[in-house]
Tab-separated table of C-alpha atoms in Angstrom:
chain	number	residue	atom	x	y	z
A	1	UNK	CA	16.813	5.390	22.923
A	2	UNK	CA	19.208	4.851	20.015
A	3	UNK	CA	21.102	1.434	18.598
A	4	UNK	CA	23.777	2.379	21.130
A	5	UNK	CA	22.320	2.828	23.734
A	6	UNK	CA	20.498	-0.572	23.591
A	7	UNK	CA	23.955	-2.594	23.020
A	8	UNK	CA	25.379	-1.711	25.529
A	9	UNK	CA	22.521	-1.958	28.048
A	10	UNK	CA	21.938	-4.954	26.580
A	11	UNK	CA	25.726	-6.296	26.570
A	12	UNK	CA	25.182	-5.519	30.577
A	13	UNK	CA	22.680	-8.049	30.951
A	14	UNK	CA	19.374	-5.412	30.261
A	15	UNK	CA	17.049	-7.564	28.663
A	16	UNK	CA	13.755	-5.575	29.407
A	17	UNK	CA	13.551	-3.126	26.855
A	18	UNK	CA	9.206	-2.533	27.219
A	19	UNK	CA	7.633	0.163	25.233
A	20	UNK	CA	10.255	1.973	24.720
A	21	UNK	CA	10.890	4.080	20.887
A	22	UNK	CA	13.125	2.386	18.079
A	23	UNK	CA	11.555	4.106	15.628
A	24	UNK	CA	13.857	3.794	12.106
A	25	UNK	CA	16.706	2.408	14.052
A	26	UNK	CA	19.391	0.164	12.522
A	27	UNK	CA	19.888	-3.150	14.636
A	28	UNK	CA	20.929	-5.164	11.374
A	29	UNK	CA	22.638	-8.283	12.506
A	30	UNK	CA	22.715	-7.437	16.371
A	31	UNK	CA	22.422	-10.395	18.692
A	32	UNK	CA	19.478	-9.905	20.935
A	33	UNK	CA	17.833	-13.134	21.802
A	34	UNK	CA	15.479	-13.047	25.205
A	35	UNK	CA	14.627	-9.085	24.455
A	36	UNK	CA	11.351	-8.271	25.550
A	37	UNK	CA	10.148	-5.469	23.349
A	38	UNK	CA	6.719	-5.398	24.311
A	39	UNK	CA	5.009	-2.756	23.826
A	40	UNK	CA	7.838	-1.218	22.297
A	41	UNK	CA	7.838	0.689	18.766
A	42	UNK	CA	10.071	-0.225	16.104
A	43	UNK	CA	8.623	0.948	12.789
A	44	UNK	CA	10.297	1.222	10.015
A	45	UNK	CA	13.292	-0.036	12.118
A	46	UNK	CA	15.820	-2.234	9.957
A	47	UNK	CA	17.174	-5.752	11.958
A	48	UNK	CA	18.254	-7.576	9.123
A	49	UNK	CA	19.611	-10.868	9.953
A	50	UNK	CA	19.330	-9.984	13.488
A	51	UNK	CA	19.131	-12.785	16.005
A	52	UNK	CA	15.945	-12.753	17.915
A	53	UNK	CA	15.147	-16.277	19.034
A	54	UNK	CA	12.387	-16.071	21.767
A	55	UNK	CA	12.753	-12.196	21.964
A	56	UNK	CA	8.789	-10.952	23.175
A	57	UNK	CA	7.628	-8.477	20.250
A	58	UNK	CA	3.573	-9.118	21.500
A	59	UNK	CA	1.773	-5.706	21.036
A	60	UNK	CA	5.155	-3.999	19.183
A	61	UNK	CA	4.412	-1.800	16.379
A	62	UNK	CA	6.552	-2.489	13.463
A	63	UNK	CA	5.239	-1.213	11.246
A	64	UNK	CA	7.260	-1.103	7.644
A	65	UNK	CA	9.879	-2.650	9.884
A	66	UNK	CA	12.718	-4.552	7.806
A	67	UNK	CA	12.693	-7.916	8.845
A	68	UNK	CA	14.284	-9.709	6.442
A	69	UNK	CA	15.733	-13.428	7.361
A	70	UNK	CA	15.970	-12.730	11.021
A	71	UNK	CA	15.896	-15.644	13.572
A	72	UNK	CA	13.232	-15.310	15.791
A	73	UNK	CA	12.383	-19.328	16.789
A	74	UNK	CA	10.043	-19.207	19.493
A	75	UNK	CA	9.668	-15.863	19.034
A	76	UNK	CA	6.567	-13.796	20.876
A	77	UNK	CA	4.490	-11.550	18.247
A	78	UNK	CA	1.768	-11.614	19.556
A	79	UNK	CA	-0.787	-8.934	18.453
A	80	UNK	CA	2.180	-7.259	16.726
A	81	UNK	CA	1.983	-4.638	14.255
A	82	UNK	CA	3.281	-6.009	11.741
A	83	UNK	CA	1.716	-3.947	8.885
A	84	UNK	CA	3.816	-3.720	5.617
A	85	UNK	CA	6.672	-5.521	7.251
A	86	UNK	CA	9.591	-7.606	5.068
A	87	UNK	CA	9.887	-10.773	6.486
A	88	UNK	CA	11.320	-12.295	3.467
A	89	UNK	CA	12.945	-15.861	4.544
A	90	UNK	CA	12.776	-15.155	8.258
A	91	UNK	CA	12.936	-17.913	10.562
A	92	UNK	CA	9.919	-17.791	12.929
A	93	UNK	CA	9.796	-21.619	13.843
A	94	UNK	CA	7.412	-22.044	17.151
A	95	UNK	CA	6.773	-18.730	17.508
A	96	UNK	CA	3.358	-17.220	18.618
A	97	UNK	CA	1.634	-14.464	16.082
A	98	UNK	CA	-1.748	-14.868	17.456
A	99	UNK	CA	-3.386	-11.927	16.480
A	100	UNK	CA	-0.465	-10.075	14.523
A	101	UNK	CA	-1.852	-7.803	11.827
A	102	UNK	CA	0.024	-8.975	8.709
A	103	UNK	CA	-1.802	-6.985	6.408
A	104	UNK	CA	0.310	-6.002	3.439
A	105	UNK	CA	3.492	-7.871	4.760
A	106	UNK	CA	6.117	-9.606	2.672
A	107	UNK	CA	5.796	-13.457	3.690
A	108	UNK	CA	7.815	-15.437	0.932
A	109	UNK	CA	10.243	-18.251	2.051
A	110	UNK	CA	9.258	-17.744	5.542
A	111	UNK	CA	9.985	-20.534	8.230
A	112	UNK	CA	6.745	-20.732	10.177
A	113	UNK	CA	7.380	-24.463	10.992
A	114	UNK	CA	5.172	-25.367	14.174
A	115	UNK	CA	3.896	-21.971	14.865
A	116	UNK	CA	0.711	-20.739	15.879
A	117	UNK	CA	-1.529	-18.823	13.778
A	118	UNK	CA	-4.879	-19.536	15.124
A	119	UNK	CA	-7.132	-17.090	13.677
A	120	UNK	CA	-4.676	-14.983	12.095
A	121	UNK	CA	-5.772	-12.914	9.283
A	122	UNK	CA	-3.573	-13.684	6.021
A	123	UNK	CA	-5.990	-12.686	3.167
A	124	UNK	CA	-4.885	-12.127	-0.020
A	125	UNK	CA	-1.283	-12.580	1.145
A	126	UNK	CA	2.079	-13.723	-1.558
A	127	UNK	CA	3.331	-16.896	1.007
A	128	UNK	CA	4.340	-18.324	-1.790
A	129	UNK	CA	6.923	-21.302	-0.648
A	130	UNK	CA	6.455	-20.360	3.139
A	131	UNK	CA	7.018	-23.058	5.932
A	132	UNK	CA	3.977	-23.733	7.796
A	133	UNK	CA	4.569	-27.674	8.199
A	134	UNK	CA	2.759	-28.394	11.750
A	135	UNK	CA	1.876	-24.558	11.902
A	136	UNK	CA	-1.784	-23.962	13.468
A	137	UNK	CA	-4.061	-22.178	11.064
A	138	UNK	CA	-7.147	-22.582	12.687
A	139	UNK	CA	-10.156	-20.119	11.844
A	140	UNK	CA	-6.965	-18.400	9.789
A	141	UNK	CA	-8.327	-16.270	7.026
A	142	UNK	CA	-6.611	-16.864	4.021
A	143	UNK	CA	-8.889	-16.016	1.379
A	144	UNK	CA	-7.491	-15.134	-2.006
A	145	UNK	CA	-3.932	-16.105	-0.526
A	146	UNK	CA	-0.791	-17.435	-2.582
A	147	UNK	CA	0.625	-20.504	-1.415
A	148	UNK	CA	1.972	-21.985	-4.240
A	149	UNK	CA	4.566	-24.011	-3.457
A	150	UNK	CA	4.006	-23.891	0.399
A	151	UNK	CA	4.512	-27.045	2.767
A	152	UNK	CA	1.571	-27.438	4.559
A	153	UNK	CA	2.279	-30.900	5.594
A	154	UNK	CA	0.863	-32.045	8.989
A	155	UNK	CA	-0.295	-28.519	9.445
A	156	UNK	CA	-3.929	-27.992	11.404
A	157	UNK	CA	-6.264	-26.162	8.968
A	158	UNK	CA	-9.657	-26.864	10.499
A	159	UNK	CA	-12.124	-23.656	10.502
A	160	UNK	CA	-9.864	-21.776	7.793
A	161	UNK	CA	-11.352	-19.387	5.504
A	162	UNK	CA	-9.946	-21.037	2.109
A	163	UNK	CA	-12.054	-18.939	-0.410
A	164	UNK	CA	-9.434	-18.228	-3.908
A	165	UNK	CA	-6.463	-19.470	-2.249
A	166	UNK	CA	-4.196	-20.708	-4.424
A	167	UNK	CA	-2.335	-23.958	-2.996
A	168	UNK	CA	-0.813	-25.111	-6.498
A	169	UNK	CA	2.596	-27.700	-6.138
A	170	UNK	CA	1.834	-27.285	-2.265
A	171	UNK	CA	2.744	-30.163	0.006
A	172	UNK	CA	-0.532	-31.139	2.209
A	173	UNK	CA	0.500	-34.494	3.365
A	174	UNK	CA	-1.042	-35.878	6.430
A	175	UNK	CA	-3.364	-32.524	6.232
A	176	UNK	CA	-7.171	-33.156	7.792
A	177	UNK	CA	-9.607	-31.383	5.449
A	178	UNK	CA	-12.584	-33.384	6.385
A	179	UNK	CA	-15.944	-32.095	6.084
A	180	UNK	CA	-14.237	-28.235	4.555
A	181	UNK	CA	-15.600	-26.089	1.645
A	182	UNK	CA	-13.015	-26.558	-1.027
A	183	UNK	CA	-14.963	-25.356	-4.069
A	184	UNK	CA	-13.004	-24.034	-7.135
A	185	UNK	CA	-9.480	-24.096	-5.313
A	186	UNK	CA	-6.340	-24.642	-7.351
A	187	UNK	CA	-4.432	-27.869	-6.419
A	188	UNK	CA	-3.170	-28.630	-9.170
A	189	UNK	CA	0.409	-30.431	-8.502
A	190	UNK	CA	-0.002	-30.298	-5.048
A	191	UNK	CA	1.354	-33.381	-2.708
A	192	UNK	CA	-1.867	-34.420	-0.913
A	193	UNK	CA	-0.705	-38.166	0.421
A	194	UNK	CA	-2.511	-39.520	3.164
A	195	UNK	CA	-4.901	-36.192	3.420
A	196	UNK	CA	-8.432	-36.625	5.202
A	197	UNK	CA	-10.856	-34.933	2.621
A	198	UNK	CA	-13.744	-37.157	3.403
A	199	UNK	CA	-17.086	-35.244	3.123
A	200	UNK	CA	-15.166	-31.920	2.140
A	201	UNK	CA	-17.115	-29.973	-1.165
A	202	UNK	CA	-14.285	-30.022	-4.034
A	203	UNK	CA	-17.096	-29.142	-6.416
A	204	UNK	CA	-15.046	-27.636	-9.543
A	205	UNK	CA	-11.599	-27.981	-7.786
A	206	UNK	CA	-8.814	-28.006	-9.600
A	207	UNK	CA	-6.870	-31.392	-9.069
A	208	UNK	CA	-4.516	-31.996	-11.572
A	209	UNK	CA	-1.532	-34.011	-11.567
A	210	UNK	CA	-2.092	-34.051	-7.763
A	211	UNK	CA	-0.750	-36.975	-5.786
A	212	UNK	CA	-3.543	-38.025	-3.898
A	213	UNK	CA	-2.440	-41.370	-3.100
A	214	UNK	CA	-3.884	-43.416	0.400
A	215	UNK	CA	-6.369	-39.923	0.538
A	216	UNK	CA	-9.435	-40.112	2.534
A	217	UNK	CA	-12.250	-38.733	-0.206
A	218	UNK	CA	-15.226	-41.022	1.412
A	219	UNK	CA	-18.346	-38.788	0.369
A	220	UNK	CA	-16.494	-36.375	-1.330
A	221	UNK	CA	-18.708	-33.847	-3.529
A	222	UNK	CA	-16.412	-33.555	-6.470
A	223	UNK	CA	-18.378	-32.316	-9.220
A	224	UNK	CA	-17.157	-30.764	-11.997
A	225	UNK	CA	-13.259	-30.848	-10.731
A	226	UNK	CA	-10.608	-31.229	-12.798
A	227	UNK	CA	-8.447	-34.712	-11.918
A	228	UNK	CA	-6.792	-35.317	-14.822
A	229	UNK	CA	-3.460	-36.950	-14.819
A	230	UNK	CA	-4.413	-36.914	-10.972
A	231	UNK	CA	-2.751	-40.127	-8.861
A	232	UNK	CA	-5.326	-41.425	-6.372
A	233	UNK	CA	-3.423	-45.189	-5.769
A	234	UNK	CA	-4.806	-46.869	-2.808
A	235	UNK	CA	-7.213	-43.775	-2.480
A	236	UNK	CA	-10.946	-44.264	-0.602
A	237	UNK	CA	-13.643	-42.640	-2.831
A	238	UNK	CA	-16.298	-44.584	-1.566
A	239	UNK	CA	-19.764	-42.984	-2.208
A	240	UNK	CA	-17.901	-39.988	-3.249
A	241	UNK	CA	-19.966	-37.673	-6.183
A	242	UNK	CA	-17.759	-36.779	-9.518
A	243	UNK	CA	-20.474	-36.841	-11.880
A	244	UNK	CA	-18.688	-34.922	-15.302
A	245	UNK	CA	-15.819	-34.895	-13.154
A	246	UNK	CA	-12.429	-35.487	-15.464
A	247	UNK	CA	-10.143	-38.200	-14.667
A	248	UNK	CA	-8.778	-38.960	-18.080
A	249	UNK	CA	-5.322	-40.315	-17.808
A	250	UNK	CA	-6.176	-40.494	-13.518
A	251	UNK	CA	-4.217	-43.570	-11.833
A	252	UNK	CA	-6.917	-45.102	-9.572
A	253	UNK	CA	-5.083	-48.463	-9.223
A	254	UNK	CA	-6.177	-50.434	-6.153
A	255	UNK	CA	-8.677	-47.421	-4.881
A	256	UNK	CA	-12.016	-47.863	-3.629
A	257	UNK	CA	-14.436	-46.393	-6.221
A	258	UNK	CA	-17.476	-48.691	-4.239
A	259	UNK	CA	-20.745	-46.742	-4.948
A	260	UNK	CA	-18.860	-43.521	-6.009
A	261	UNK	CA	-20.909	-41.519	-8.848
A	262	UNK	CA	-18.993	-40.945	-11.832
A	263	UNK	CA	-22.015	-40.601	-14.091
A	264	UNK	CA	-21.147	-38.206	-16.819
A	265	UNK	CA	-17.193	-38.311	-15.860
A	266	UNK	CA	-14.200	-38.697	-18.028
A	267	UNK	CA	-11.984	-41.621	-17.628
A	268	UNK	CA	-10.485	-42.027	-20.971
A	269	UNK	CA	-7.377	-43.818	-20.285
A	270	UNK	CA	-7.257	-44.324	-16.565
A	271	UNK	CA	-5.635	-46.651	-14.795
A	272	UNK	CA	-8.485	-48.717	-13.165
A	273	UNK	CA	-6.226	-51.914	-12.646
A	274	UNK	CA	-7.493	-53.330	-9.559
A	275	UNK	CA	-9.590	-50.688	-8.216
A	276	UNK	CA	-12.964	-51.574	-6.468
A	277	UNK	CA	-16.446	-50.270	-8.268
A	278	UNK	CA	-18.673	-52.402	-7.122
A	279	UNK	CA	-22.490	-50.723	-6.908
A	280	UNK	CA	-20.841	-47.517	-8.688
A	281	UNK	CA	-22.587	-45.373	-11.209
A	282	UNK	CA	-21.034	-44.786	-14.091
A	283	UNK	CA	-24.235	-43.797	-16.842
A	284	UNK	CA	-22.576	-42.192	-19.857
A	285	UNK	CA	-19.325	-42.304	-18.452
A	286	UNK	CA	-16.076	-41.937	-20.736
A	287	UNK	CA	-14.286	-45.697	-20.023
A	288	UNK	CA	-12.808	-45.448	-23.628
A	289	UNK	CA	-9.301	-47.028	-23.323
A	290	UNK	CA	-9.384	-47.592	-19.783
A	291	UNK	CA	-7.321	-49.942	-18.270
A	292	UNK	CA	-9.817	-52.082	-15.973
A	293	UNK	CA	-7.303	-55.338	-15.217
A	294	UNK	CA	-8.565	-57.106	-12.497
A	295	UNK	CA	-11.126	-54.566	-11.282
A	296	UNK	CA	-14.182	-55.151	-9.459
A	297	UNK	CA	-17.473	-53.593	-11.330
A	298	UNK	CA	-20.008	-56.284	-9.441
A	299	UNK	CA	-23.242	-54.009	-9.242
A	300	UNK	CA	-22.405	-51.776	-11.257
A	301	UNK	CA	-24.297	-49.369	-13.667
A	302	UNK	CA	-22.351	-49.034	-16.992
A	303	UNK	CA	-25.842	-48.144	-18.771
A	304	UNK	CA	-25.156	-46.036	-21.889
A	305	UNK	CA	-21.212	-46.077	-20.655
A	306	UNK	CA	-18.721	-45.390	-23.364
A	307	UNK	CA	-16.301	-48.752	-23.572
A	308	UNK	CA	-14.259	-48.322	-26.759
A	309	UNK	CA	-10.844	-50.085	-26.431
A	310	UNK	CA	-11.582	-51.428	-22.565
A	311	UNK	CA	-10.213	-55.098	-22.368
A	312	UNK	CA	-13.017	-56.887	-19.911
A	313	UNK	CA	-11.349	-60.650	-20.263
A	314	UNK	CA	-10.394	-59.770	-16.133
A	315	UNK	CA	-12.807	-57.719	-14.770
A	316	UNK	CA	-15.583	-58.956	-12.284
A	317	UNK	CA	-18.739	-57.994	-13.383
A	318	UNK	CA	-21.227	-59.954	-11.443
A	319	UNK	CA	-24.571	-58.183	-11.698
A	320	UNK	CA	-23.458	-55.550	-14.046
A	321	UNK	CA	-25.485	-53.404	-16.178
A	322	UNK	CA	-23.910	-53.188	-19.329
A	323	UNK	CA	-23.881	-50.158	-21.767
A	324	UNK	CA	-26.888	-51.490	-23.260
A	325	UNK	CA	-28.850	-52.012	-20.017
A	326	UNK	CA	-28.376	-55.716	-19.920
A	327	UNK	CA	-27.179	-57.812	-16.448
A	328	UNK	CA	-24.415	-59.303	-17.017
């Protein structure tokens, strides 16, 4: 069948178009929305800016297909080929590409808004600034992945293979990350409001200049991990473990810090004003400069602490040991 022949079937009311062969055809900007395609083989067919919402594409091959900014909302791709395929700023908002093979495929700007990816397999793809706010990514792979810049917010992540993925200025508001492995992944600048990351192992994470603000970290293993400049206001880090973490120049303001280990951290010049550290560890910590207004340090362990230019006139310190292993 040629791009003809399927207009003007299709301009008859044909909408079952199953398994048939559009190999290399050229349906740029045709209107087809409700095809079914199933089946059906399209590689390296071109339908640029075609208009596709909730056409059926499951078990196409389309292969090296050009798919650039089509609109295919509530599209159907399921277990589609869709091997080397330019999807460049496509709009595939609540569509279903469980099981597409994406291997190789162009993915930046798309709209994947609300779709579901359970278990897809995205390793080592460029989504740089794709749309995946409310997608499902659960048990996705994408190890070694680019999402710089992605939005991510409200998006369910659960069981994802996050080994090398680079989520850099991403938004992950309102993302639950409880309990994941998280070692030695690149946040830095990301938009991680309101995120659940209790229990999760950021152990050498790179968190910087992230807006972690309201965050869940309770338990946290944070070793190592780079927070500096990091904004954690209102934050829980209770019992969480950043020993030699670095938070110099961090804004902890109002956060809960209660029995959190930051032995060995650096906090040199963070904003502590008001934050709760009551039973925390903090043995040869870096407080120099540290802005501890009205903070809460009853129980604490400050032994062998670093306190050069830290105004203590308003800080609780009720049952403190000092740097010098007096209780206060």
């Amino acid at each position: 069948m040629n791009s003809e022949e399927l207009k003007s079937r299709y301009s008859l009311g044909e909408r079952d178009f199953c398994q048939i062969n559009l190999v290399g055809a050229n349906l740029k900007r045709l209107n087809l929305e409700k095809v079914n395609f199933t089946g059906s083989f399209l590689a390296c067919a071109d339908l640029t800016n075609a208009i596709l919402h909730e056409a059926n594409f499951s078990d196409a091959f389309l292969y090296s297909a050009n798919m650039k900014f089509v609109k295919l909302g509530k599209g159907k791709l399921v277990n589609a080929d869709l091997t080397k395929t330019d999807l460049e700023g496509s709009f595939l908002v609540k569509s279903e590409l469980c099981g597409a093979k994406l291997s190789g495929a162009i993915l930046s700007g798309v709209n994947l808004r609300s779709a579901n990816l359970e278990g897809i397999n995205l390793s080592g793809a460029n989504l740089s600034g794709i749309n995946l706010r409310s997608a499902n990514l659960k048990n996705a792979n994408l190890r070694w992945a680019n999402l710089n810049h992605a939005r991510l917010n409200q998006a369910l992540v659960q069981g994802a293979f996050l080994t090398g993925v680079n989520l850099s200025h991403a938004n992950l508001m309102n993302v639950d990350l409880h309990g994941m492995d998280l070692n030695g992944i690149n946040f830095s600048g990301a938009i991680m409001k309101y995120t659940n990351l209790s229990g999760a192992d950021l152990t050498a994470t790179n968190l910087s200049s992230v807006n972690l603000s309201s965050a869940d970290l309770k338990e946290a293993i944070i070793n190592g991990s780079n927070l500096r400049n990091a904004v954690l206001i209102s934050s829980n880090l209770s019992e969480a473990v950043l020993m030699r973490a670095d938070l110099s120049y961090a804004v902890l303001t109002d956060t809960n810090l209660s029995k959190a280990n930051f032995n060995l951290a650096d906090l040199h010049q963070a904003n502590l004003s008001g934050a709760c550290l009551q039973e925390a560890y903090l043995w040869k910590a870096d407080l120099s400069e540290a802005n501890l207004d009205g903070a809460d340090l009853s129980g604490a362990s400050l032994r062998g602490a670093i306190l050069d230019g830290v105004d203590l006139r308003n800080t609780k310190l009720i049952g403190t040991i000092m740097p010098d292993g007096t209780v206060n």
